């Protein structure tokens, strides 16, 4: 694989992501953005204040997304992960509508963190307990897949699953192997953490890995992947695993050091 090496390739910068995107990244230089911004639900980060007035937070998301739009290629994908408080179920959708002022929503994916199917003797995954008689445990988050014009062709079988009913193999022109599209419910459990969590809001590395694969890898050229909110480095690790180039920003020195260490 060959590509022109730029000095910002395979780097995580310890600066604000809007400043970083606007000053360091050329227009149309990114193939895929995978990110999880702070959700503004009072998570206790090391330094970031996750409890801003909602309108202020929303305007900031709008500015950040405009910077993403400038650096993303017209053929690119922007995977935007958001979670809610169980008592505030429209929050993610309100934020997604803000993003939709700059991008078009091509797919809505549900990241399922925990599922119980007693009929199959199955009860797997973790979720945050909720201390309420009214609200259910929130065992999913959104991954909104935004593109510039809703016409990005995806590699669905790259994250495909075997057919449950094998008699479907060969039944249709597109069903020539034991692999079908996974759909928009992605079960990705957290690994059980026994020690103290190093970052309070990590996503599993498998999440960015699946997003990048779904967008589609290019055999001839490594994709360039951006995460404006790199946190512990999950997107960079996934990119490296898939032989892609990564770039990202993380404003907190403690998490930046964590991400750099994880990448080693
Ligand atoms: C939800 S976490 C991302 C977690 C990441 N996906 C992972 O798996 O570790 C959001 C991160 O954004 C960082 N952050 C907040 N404001 C930022 C800004 N303006 N620029 C860059 N990073 C920022 C926070 O310090 C936090 O680590």
Coordinates of C-alpha atoms and ligand atoms in Angstrom, one line a residue:
X1 CA 0.0 0.0 0.0
X2 CA 1.3 3.5 -0.8
X3 CA 0.1 6.9 0.0
X4 CA 1.7 10.4 0.2
X5 CA 2.9 10.7 3.9
X6 CA 1.8 14.0 5.5
X7 CA 3.4 15.2 8.7
X8 CA 0.0 15.0 10.6
X9 CA -0.5 11.3 9.7
X10 CA -0.6 8.9 12.6
X11 CA -0.6 11.7 15.2
X12 CA -2.8 12.6 18.1
X13 CA -2.5 16.3 19.0
X14 CA -3.2 17.6 22.5
X15 CA -5.2 20.6 21.3
X16 CA -8.8 21.6 20.9
X17 CA -10.3 19.6 18.0
X18 CA -11.9 22.6 16.2
X19 CA -8.6 24.5 16.2
X20 CA -6.8 21.3 15.2
X21 CA -9.1 20.5 12.3
X22 CA -9.1 24.1 11.0
X23 CA -5.4 24.7 11.2
X24 CA -3.7 21.3 10.7
X25 CA -5.9 19.3 8.3
X26 CA -6.4 20.1 4.6
X27 CA -9.8 20.2 3.1
X28 CA -11.1 16.8 1.8
X29 CA -8.2 14.9 3.5
X30 CA -10.2 12.4 5.6
X31 CA -12.0 9.2 4.4
X32 CA -13.8 8.3 7.6
X33 CA -14.6 10.1 10.9
X34 CA -15.5 8.0 13.9
X35 CA -16.1 9.8 17.1
X36 CA -18.0 10.0 20.3
X37 CA -18.1 13.6 21.6
X38 CA -18.7 14.4 25.3
X39 CA -22.5 13.8 25.7
X40 CA -23.0 16.7 28.2
X41 CA -24.5 14.4 30.8
X42 CA -22.3 15.2 33.7
X43 CA -19.6 12.5 33.1
X44 CA -16.7 13.1 35.4
X45 CA -13.8 13.7 33.1
X46 CA -10.3 14.6 34.3
X47 CA -10.6 18.2 33.1
X48 CA -13.5 18.6 30.6
X49 CA -16.7 20.1 32.1
X50 CA -19.5 17.8 30.8
X51 CA -22.3 19.9 32.2
X52 CA -22.6 23.0 30.0
X53 CA -25.9 24.8 29.3
X54 CA -27.5 22.7 26.6
X55 CA -27.9 25.5 24.0
X56 CA -24.2 26.4 24.4
X57 CA -23.3 22.7 24.0
X58 CA -25.4 22.4 20.9
X59 CA -23.9 25.4 19.2
X60 CA -20.4 24.1 19.9
X61 CA -21.4 20.7 18.4
X62 CA -22.6 22.7 15.3
X63 CA -19.2 24.4 15.0
X64 CA -17.3 21.2 15.5
X65 CA -19.4 19.4 12.8
X66 CA -18.7 22.3 10.3
X67 CA -15.0 21.7 10.7
X68 CA -15.6 17.9 10.2
X69 CA -17.5 18.7 7.0
X70 CA -14.6 20.7 5.6
X71 CA -11.9 18.0 6.1
X72 CA -14.1 15.0 5.1
X73 CA -13.9 13.8 1.4
X74 CA -17.2 14.0 -0.5
X75 CA -17.1 10.2 -0.6
X76 CA -16.5 10.0 3.2
X77 CA -18.4 8.7 6.1
X78 CA -19.0 10.4 9.5
X79 CA -19.9 7.9 12.3
X80 CA -21.2 9.9 15.3
X81 CA -21.8 7.9 18.5
X82 CA -24.2 9.4 21.1
X83 CA -25.8 8.1 24.2
X84 CA -28.7 9.4 26.4
X85 CA -29.7 9.5 30.0
X86 CA -32.6 7.1 30.4
X87 CA -34.8 10.0 31.5
X88 CA -34.0 12.2 28.5
X89 CA -34.5 10.1 25.4
X90 CA -34.8 13.0 22.8
X91 CA -31.4 14.4 23.6
X92 CA -29.4 12.3 21.1
X93 CA -32.0 13.0 18.4
X94 CA -31.9 16.8 19.1
X95 CA -28.1 16.7 18.7
X96 CA -28.3 14.5 15.6
X97 CA -30.6 17.2 14.1
X98 CA -27.9 19.8 14.7
X99 CA -25.4 17.6 12.9
X100 CA -27.9 17.2 10.0
X101 CA -27.6 21.0 9.4
X102 CA -24.2 20.2 7.8
X103 CA -24.5 16.5 6.8
X104 CA -27.2 14.1 5.6
X105 CA -28.2 11.1 7.8
X106 CA -27.6 7.9 5.7
X107 CA -28.1 5.3 8.4
X108 CA -29.0 5.0 12.1
X109 CA -27.2 2.2 13.9
X110 CA -28.0 1.0 17.4
X111 CA -25.0 -0.1 19.5
X112 CA -26.5 -2.8 21.7
X113 CA -24.4 -3.2 24.8
X114 CA -26.4 -5.8 26.6
X115 CA -29.2 -8.2 25.5
X116 CA -31.3 -10.9 27.1
X117 CA -33.0 -13.6 24.9
X118 CA -34.2 -16.1 27.5
X119 CA -35.7 -18.3 24.7
X120 CA -32.1 -18.9 23.5
X121 CA -30.7 -19.0 27.1
X122 CA -28.8 -15.8 26.3
X123 CA -28.1 -12.9 28.7
X124 CA -24.9 -11.1 27.8
X125 CA -23.3 -7.7 28.1
X126 CA -23.2 -4.9 30.6
X127 CA -25.2 -1.7 31.1
X128 CA -25.2 1.1 33.6
X129 CA -27.7 0.4 36.4
X130 CA -30.5 3.0 36.7
X131 CA -31.8 4.1 40.1
X132 CA -35.5 4.6 39.1
X133 CA -38.8 2.8 39.1
X134 CA -39.9 4.7 36.0
X135 CA -37.0 4.4 33.6
X136 CA -35.5 1.3 32.0
X137 CA -31.8 0.5 31.9
X138 CA -30.3 2.0 28.9
X139 CA -28.6 -0.8 27.1
X140 CA -28.1 0.9 23.7
X141 CA -26.4 4.0 22.2
X142 CA -26.8 5.5 18.7
X143 CA -24.2 5.5 16.0
X144 CA -25.5 8.0 13.4
X145 CA -23.9 7.5 10.0
X146 CA -23.8 10.8 8.3
X147 CA -22.5 11.5 4.7
X148 CA -22.5 14.5 2.5
X149 CA -25.2 13.4 0.1
X150 CA -26.5 10.0 1.3
X151 CA -25.0 8.2 -1.6
X152 CA -21.9 6.5 -0.2
X153 CA -21.8 2.8 -1.1
X154 CA -21.0 0.6 1.8
X155 CA -19.2 -2.8 2.2
X156 CA -22.0 -4.5 4.2
X157 CA -20.5 -8.0 4.0
X158 CA -17.2 -6.8 5.5
X159 CA -19.1 -6.9 8.8
X160 CA -21.6 -9.6 7.6
X161 CA -22.9 -12.5 9.7
X162 CA -23.6 -16.1 8.7
X163 CA -27.2 -16.9 7.7
X164 CA -29.3 -18.3 10.5
X165 CA -31.3 -20.3 8.0
X166 CA -28.7 -21.9 5.6
X167 CA -31.4 -22.6 3.0
X168 CA -31.1 -18.9 2.1
X169 CA -27.6 -19.4 0.7
X170 CA -27.9 -19.4 -3.1
X171 CA -31.6 -18.4 -3.1
X172 CA -30.9 -14.9 -4.3
X173 CA -28.3 -13.5 -6.7
X174 CA -26.7 -11.5 -3.8
X175 CA -26.7 -14.5 -1.4
X176 CA -24.0 -16.7 -2.9
X177 CA -22.1 -17.3 0.3
X178 CA -22.9 -17.9 4.0
X179 CA -22.8 -14.2 4.8
X180 CA -25.5 -11.6 5.1
X181 CA -25.6 -8.0 6.0
X182 CA -25.7 -7.4 9.8
X183 CA -28.4 -4.7 9.7
X184 CA -28.4 -1.8 12.1
X185 CA -28.3 -3.5 15.5
X186 CA -24.7 -4.1 16.4
X187 CA -24.1 -6.1 19.6
X188 CA -20.8 -4.9 20.9
X189 CA -20.4 -5.7 24.6
X190 CA -17.9 -3.9 26.9
X191 CA -15.2 -6.0 28.2
X192 CA -15.5 -6.6 32.0
X193 CA -13.2 -4.1 33.7
X194 CA -11.9 -5.3 37.1
X195 CA -9.5 -2.4 37.8
X196 CA -10.4 1.3 38.0
X197 CA -11.5 2.5 34.5
X198 CA -8.7 4.7 33.0
X199 CA -11.1 6.8 30.9
X200 CA -14.8 7.2 32.0
X201 CA -16.4 7.1 28.5
X202 CA -14.4 4.7 26.2
X203 CA -16.1 2.8 23.4
X204 CA -14.8 -0.7 22.6
X205 CA -12.2 -0.8 19.8
X206 CA -14.5 -3.1 17.9
X207 CA -16.9 -0.2 17.4
X208 CA -14.6 2.1 15.2
X209 CA -13.3 -1.1 13.6
X210 CA -16.8 -2.1 12.4
X211 CA -17.5 1.5 11.2
X212 CA -14.4 1.6 9.2
X213 CA -15.0 -1.8 7.7
X214 CA -18.6 -0.9 6.8
X215 CA -17.4 2.2 5.0
X216 CA -15.1 -0.1 3.1
X217 CA -11.3 -0.5 3.1
X218 CA -9.3 0.2 -0.1
X219 CA -6.9 -2.6 -1.0
X220 CA -4.7 -0.1 -2.9
X221 CA -4.5 2.8 -0.5
X222 CA -4.8 3.1 3.3
X223 CA -7.8 5.1 4.4
X224 CA -7.3 8.2 6.6
X225 CA -9.4 8.1 9.8
X226 CA -10.1 11.0 12.1
X227 CA -11.4 11.1 15.6
X228 CA -11.7 14.7 16.9
X229 CA -12.3 13.3 20.5
X230 CA -9.7 10.6 20.7
X231 CA -10.0 9.9 24.5
X232 CA -8.1 6.7 25.3
X233 CA -7.2 6.2 21.6
X234 CA -9.8 3.5 20.6
X235 CA -10.2 4.9 17.1
X236 CA -6.5 5.1 16.5
X237 CA -6.0 1.5 17.7
X238 CA -8.8 0.3 15.4
X239 CA -7.2 2.2 12.5
X240 CA -3.8 0.8 13.1
X241 CA -5.3 -2.8 13.3
X242 CA -6.8 -2.2 9.9
X243 CA -3.6 -0.7 8.4
X244 CA -5.2 2.7 8.1
X245 CA -3.7 6.1 8.8
X246 CA -5.2 7.9 11.9
X247 CA -5.3 11.4 13.2
X248 CA -7.0 12.9 16.2
X249 CA -7.2 15.4 19.0
X250 CA -7.6 15.1 22.7
X251 CA -7.5 18.1 25.0
X252 CA -6.8 16.4 28.3
X253 CA -3.1 15.6 28.8
X254 CA -3.9 12.5 31.0
X255 CA -6.0 10.9 28.3
X256 CA -3.6 11.9 25.6
X257 CA -0.8 10.1 27.4
X258 CA -3.1 7.1 27.8
X259 CA -3.9 7.0 24.1
X260 CA -0.2 7.3 23.1
X261 CA 0.7 4.5 25.6
X262 CA -2.1 2.2 24.2
X263 CA -0.9 2.7 20.7
X264 CA 2.6 1.4 21.6
Ligands
LIG1 C1 -16.6 10.5 25.0 S1 -14.9 10.8 25.2 C2 -14.2 10.0 23.9 C3 -13.8 8.5 24.3 C4 -13.1 7.8 23.2 N1 -14.1 7.4 22.1 C5 -12.5 6.5 23.7 O1 -12.9 5.4 23.3 O2 -11.7 6.6 24.6 C6 -14.7 12.5 24.8 C7 -13.3 13.0 24.9 O3 -13.2 14.3 24.3 C8 -12.3 15.1 25.0 N2 -12.5 16.5 24.7 C9 -13.5 17.3 25.2 N3 -13.4 18.5 24.6 C10 -12.5 18.5 23.6 C11 -12.0 19.4 22.6 N4 -12.5 20.6 22.5 N5 -11.1 18.9 21.8 C12 -10.5 17.7 21.9 N6 -10.9 16.8 22.8 C13 -11.9 17.2 23.7 C14 -12.5 14.7 26.5 O4 -11.4 15.0 27.3 C15 -12.8 13.2 26.3 O5 -11.6 12.4 26.5

